[in-house]
Amino acid sequence: MIELYAKEFVAIGRYLERQGKVRKGYALIEKGSLEVLLDRNHYDTSNNKLKIWKALKWIDTEADGRLTKRVYEGADHRYRPYVKLNMAVLEQLEKLQKQKK
């Protein structure tokens, strides 16, 4: 089952990378937009997928139990909540997927 979570994590991370959404080693996406992507595969709910990613430390989150991290947007001069996918974890998961094939 964890292979499904890893495969989806890598696919979404690569999609965000192609969209130019990577900053300082993290792919950034608003939670609502990510939930739309996660809901395409129906093996689990998007919220449960995010909780698993958080428990495995694949995403960077606030310490208070949220699934997002506040990121400063210089253009707006304010902090916005984003889900931050760790690109180093993505690279390792991708290597493991290639080794398994």
PDB file of C-alpha atoms in Angstrom:
ATOM      1  CA  MET A   1       0.000   0.000   0.000  1.00  0.00           C
ATOM      2  CA  ILE A   2       2.831   2.408   0.775  1.00  0.00           C
ATOM      3  CA  GLU A   3       3.964   2.021  -2.841  1.00  0.00           C
ATOM      4  CA  LEU A   4       0.745   3.703  -3.976  1.00  0.00           C
ATOM      5  CA  TYR A   5       1.348   6.662  -1.680  1.00  0.00           C
ATOM      6  CA  ALA A   6       4.944   6.945  -2.875  1.00  0.00           C
ATOM      7  CA  LYS A   7       3.992   6.706  -6.546  1.00  0.00           C
ATOM      8  CA  GLU A   8       1.384   9.444  -6.169  1.00  0.00           C
ATOM      9  CA  PHE A   9       3.774  11.642  -4.142  1.00  0.00           C
ATOM     10  CA  VAL A  10       6.433  11.386  -6.857  1.00  0.00           C
ATOM     11  CA  ALA A  11       3.944  12.042  -9.664  1.00  0.00           C
ATOM     12  CA  ILE A  12       2.544  15.165  -7.992  1.00  0.00           C
ATOM     13  CA  GLY A  13       6.013  16.417  -7.079  1.00  0.00           C
ATOM     14  CA  ARG A  14       7.225  16.050 -10.661  1.00  0.00           C
ATOM     15  CA  TYR A  15       4.093  17.784 -11.938  1.00  0.00           C
ATOM     16  CA  LEU A  16       4.745  20.726  -9.607  1.00  0.00           C
ATOM     17  CA  GLU A  17       8.377  20.795 -10.675  1.00  0.00           C
ATOM     18  CA  ARG A  18       7.341  21.079 -14.335  1.00  0.00           C
ATOM     19  CA  GLN A  19       4.999  23.913 -13.336  1.00  0.00           C
ATOM     20  CA  GLY A  20       7.907  25.794 -11.711  1.00  0.00           C
ATOM     21  CA  LYS A  21       6.492  25.493  -8.180  1.00  0.00           C
ATOM     22  CA  VAL A  22       9.731  24.428  -6.463  1.00  0.00           C
ATOM     23  CA  ARG A  23      11.422  26.758  -3.969  1.00  0.00           C
ATOM     24  CA  LYS A  24      14.331  25.994  -1.650  1.00  0.00           C
ATOM     25  CA  GLY A  25      14.006  22.211  -1.987  1.00  0.00           C
ATOM     26  CA  TYR A  26      10.224  22.049  -1.613  1.00  0.00           C
ATOM     27  CA  ALA A  27       7.416  21.824  -4.146  1.00  0.00           C
ATOM     28  CA  LEU A  28       4.690  24.244  -3.019  1.00  0.00           C
ATOM     29  CA  ILE A  29       0.976  23.893  -3.642  1.00  0.00           C
ATOM     30  CA  GLU A  30      -2.143  25.229  -1.952  1.00  0.00           C
ATOM     31  CA  LYS A  31      -4.020  22.559  -0.023  1.00  0.00           C
ATOM     32  CA  GLY A  32      -7.234  22.894  -2.042  1.00  0.00           C
ATOM     33  CA  SER A  33      -5.396  22.442  -5.344  1.00  0.00           C
ATOM     34  CA  LEU A  34      -3.531  19.430  -3.970  1.00  0.00           C
ATOM     35  CA  GLU A  35      -6.747  17.826  -2.740  1.00  0.00           C
ATOM     36  CA  VAL A  36      -8.156  18.034  -6.278  1.00  0.00           C
ATOM     37  CA  LEU A  37      -5.098  16.148  -7.568  1.00  0.00           C
ATOM     38  CA  LEU A  38      -5.228  13.594  -4.736  1.00  0.00           C
ATOM     39  CA  ASP A  39      -8.924  12.890  -5.242  1.00  0.00           C
ATOM     40  CA  ARG A  40      -8.266  11.531  -8.748  1.00  0.00           C
ATOM     41  CA  ASN A  41      -7.064   8.226  -7.274  1.00  0.00           C
ATOM     42  CA  HIS A  42      -9.731   6.720  -5.069  1.00  0.00           C
ATOM     43  CA  TYR A  43      -7.742   4.247  -2.958  1.00  0.00           C
ATOM     44  CA  ASP A  44      -7.920   6.655   0.025  1.00  0.00           C
ATOM     45  CA  THR A  45      -9.241  10.125   0.857  1.00  0.00           C
ATOM     46  CA  SER A  46      -7.055  13.139   0.169  1.00  0.00           C
ATOM     47  CA  ASN A  47      -7.006  14.052   3.865  1.00  0.00           C
ATOM     48  CA  ASN A  48      -5.802  10.576   4.862  1.00  0.00           C
ATOM     49  CA  LYS A  49      -3.129  10.678   2.167  1.00  0.00           C
ATOM     50  CA  LEU A  50      -1.856  13.987   3.544  1.00  0.00           C
ATOM     51  CA  LYS A  51      -1.850  12.624   7.094  1.00  0.00           C
ATOM     52  CA  ILE A  52       0.215   9.643   5.976  1.00  0.00           C
ATOM     53  CA  TRP A  53       2.632  11.879   4.068  1.00  0.00           C
ATOM     54  CA  LYS A  54       2.986  14.000   7.199  1.00  0.00           C
ATOM     55  CA  ALA A  55       3.578  10.981   9.454  1.00  0.00           C
ATOM     56  CA  LEU A  56       6.282   9.767   7.056  1.00  0.00           C
ATOM     57  CA  LYS A  57       7.781  13.288   7.010  1.00  0.00           C
ATOM     58  CA  TRP A  58       7.381  13.605   3.246  1.00  0.00           C
ATOM     59  CA  ILE A  59       5.802  17.044   3.709  1.00  0.00           C
ATOM     60  CA  ASP A  60       6.903  19.970   5.876  1.00  0.00           C
ATOM     61  CA  THR A  61       4.152  21.201   8.219  1.00  0.00           C
ATOM     62  CA  GLU A  62       3.544  23.486  11.174  1.00  0.00           C
ATOM     63  CA  ALA A  63       4.199  21.981  14.605  1.00  0.00           C
ATOM     64  CA  ASP A  64       0.602  22.484  15.760  1.00  0.00           C
ATOM     65  CA  GLY A  65      -0.828  19.528  13.833  1.00  0.00           C
ATOM     66  CA  ARG A  66      -1.778  21.304  10.615  1.00  0.00           C
ATOM     67  CA  LEU A  67      -1.111  19.783   7.228  1.00  0.00           C
ATOM     68  CA  THR A  68       0.172  23.077   5.813  1.00  0.00           C
ATOM     69  CA  LYS A  69       3.094  25.421   6.376  1.00  0.00           C
ATOM     70  CA  ARG A  70       2.919  29.210   6.240  1.00  0.00           C
ATOM     71  CA  VAL A  71       5.057  30.573   3.416  1.00  0.00           C
ATOM     72  CA  TYR A  72       5.803  34.265   2.866  1.00  0.00           C
ATOM     73  CA  GLU A  73       4.659  35.570  -0.506  1.00  0.00           C
ATOM     74  CA  GLY A  74       6.781  38.603  -1.344  1.00  0.00           C
ATOM     75  CA  ALA A  75       4.447  39.802  -4.090  1.00  0.00           C
ATOM     76  CA  ASP A  76       1.465  39.931  -1.707  1.00  0.00           C
ATOM     77  CA  HIS A  77       3.503  40.808   1.411  1.00  0.00           C
ATOM     78  CA  ARG A  78       1.676  38.161   3.434  1.00  0.00           C
ATOM     79  CA  TYR A  79       1.930  34.579   4.613  1.00  0.00           C
ATOM     80  CA  ARG A  80      -0.118  31.908   2.848  1.00  0.00           C
ATOM     81  CA  PRO A  81      -0.702  28.260   3.814  1.00  0.00           C
ATOM     82  CA  TYR A  82       0.920  25.761   1.453  1.00  0.00           C
ATOM     83  CA  VAL A  83       1.591  22.054   1.468  1.00  0.00           C
ATOM     84  CA  LYS A  84       5.355  21.686   1.079  1.00  0.00           C
ATOM     85  CA  LEU A  85       6.492  18.457  -0.599  1.00  0.00           C
ATOM     86  CA  ASN A  86      10.094  17.632   0.272  1.00  0.00           C
ATOM     87  CA  MET A  87      11.996  17.204  -3.002  1.00  0.00           C
ATOM     88  CA  ALA A  88      14.851  15.256  -1.324  1.00  0.00           C
ATOM     89  CA  VAL A  89      12.320  12.637  -0.204  1.00  0.00           C
ATOM     90  CA  LEU A  90      10.856  12.627  -3.704  1.00  0.00           C
ATOM     91  CA  GLU A  91      14.283  11.903  -5.211  1.00  0.00           C
ATOM     92  CA  GLN A  92      14.826   8.956  -2.846  1.00  0.00           C
ATOM     93  CA  LEU A  93      11.381   7.518  -3.498  1.00  0.00           C
ATOM     94  CA  GLU A  94      11.969   7.806  -7.229  1.00  0.00           C
ATOM     95  CA  LYS A  95      15.291   5.939  -6.914  1.00  0.00           C
ATOM     96  CA  LEU A  96      13.580   3.172  -4.952  1.00  0.00           C
ATOM     97  CA  GLN A  97      10.865   2.878  -7.596  1.00  0.00           C
ATOM     98  CA  LYS A  98      13.498   2.540 -10.344  1.00  0.00           C
ATOM     99  CA  GLN A  99      15.416  -0.115  -8.362  1.00  0.00           C
ATOM    100  CA  LYS A 100      12.266  -2.146  -7.890  1.00  0.00           C
ATOM    101  CA  LYS A 101      11.598  -2.345 -11.637  1.00  0.00           C
TER     102      LYS A 101
END
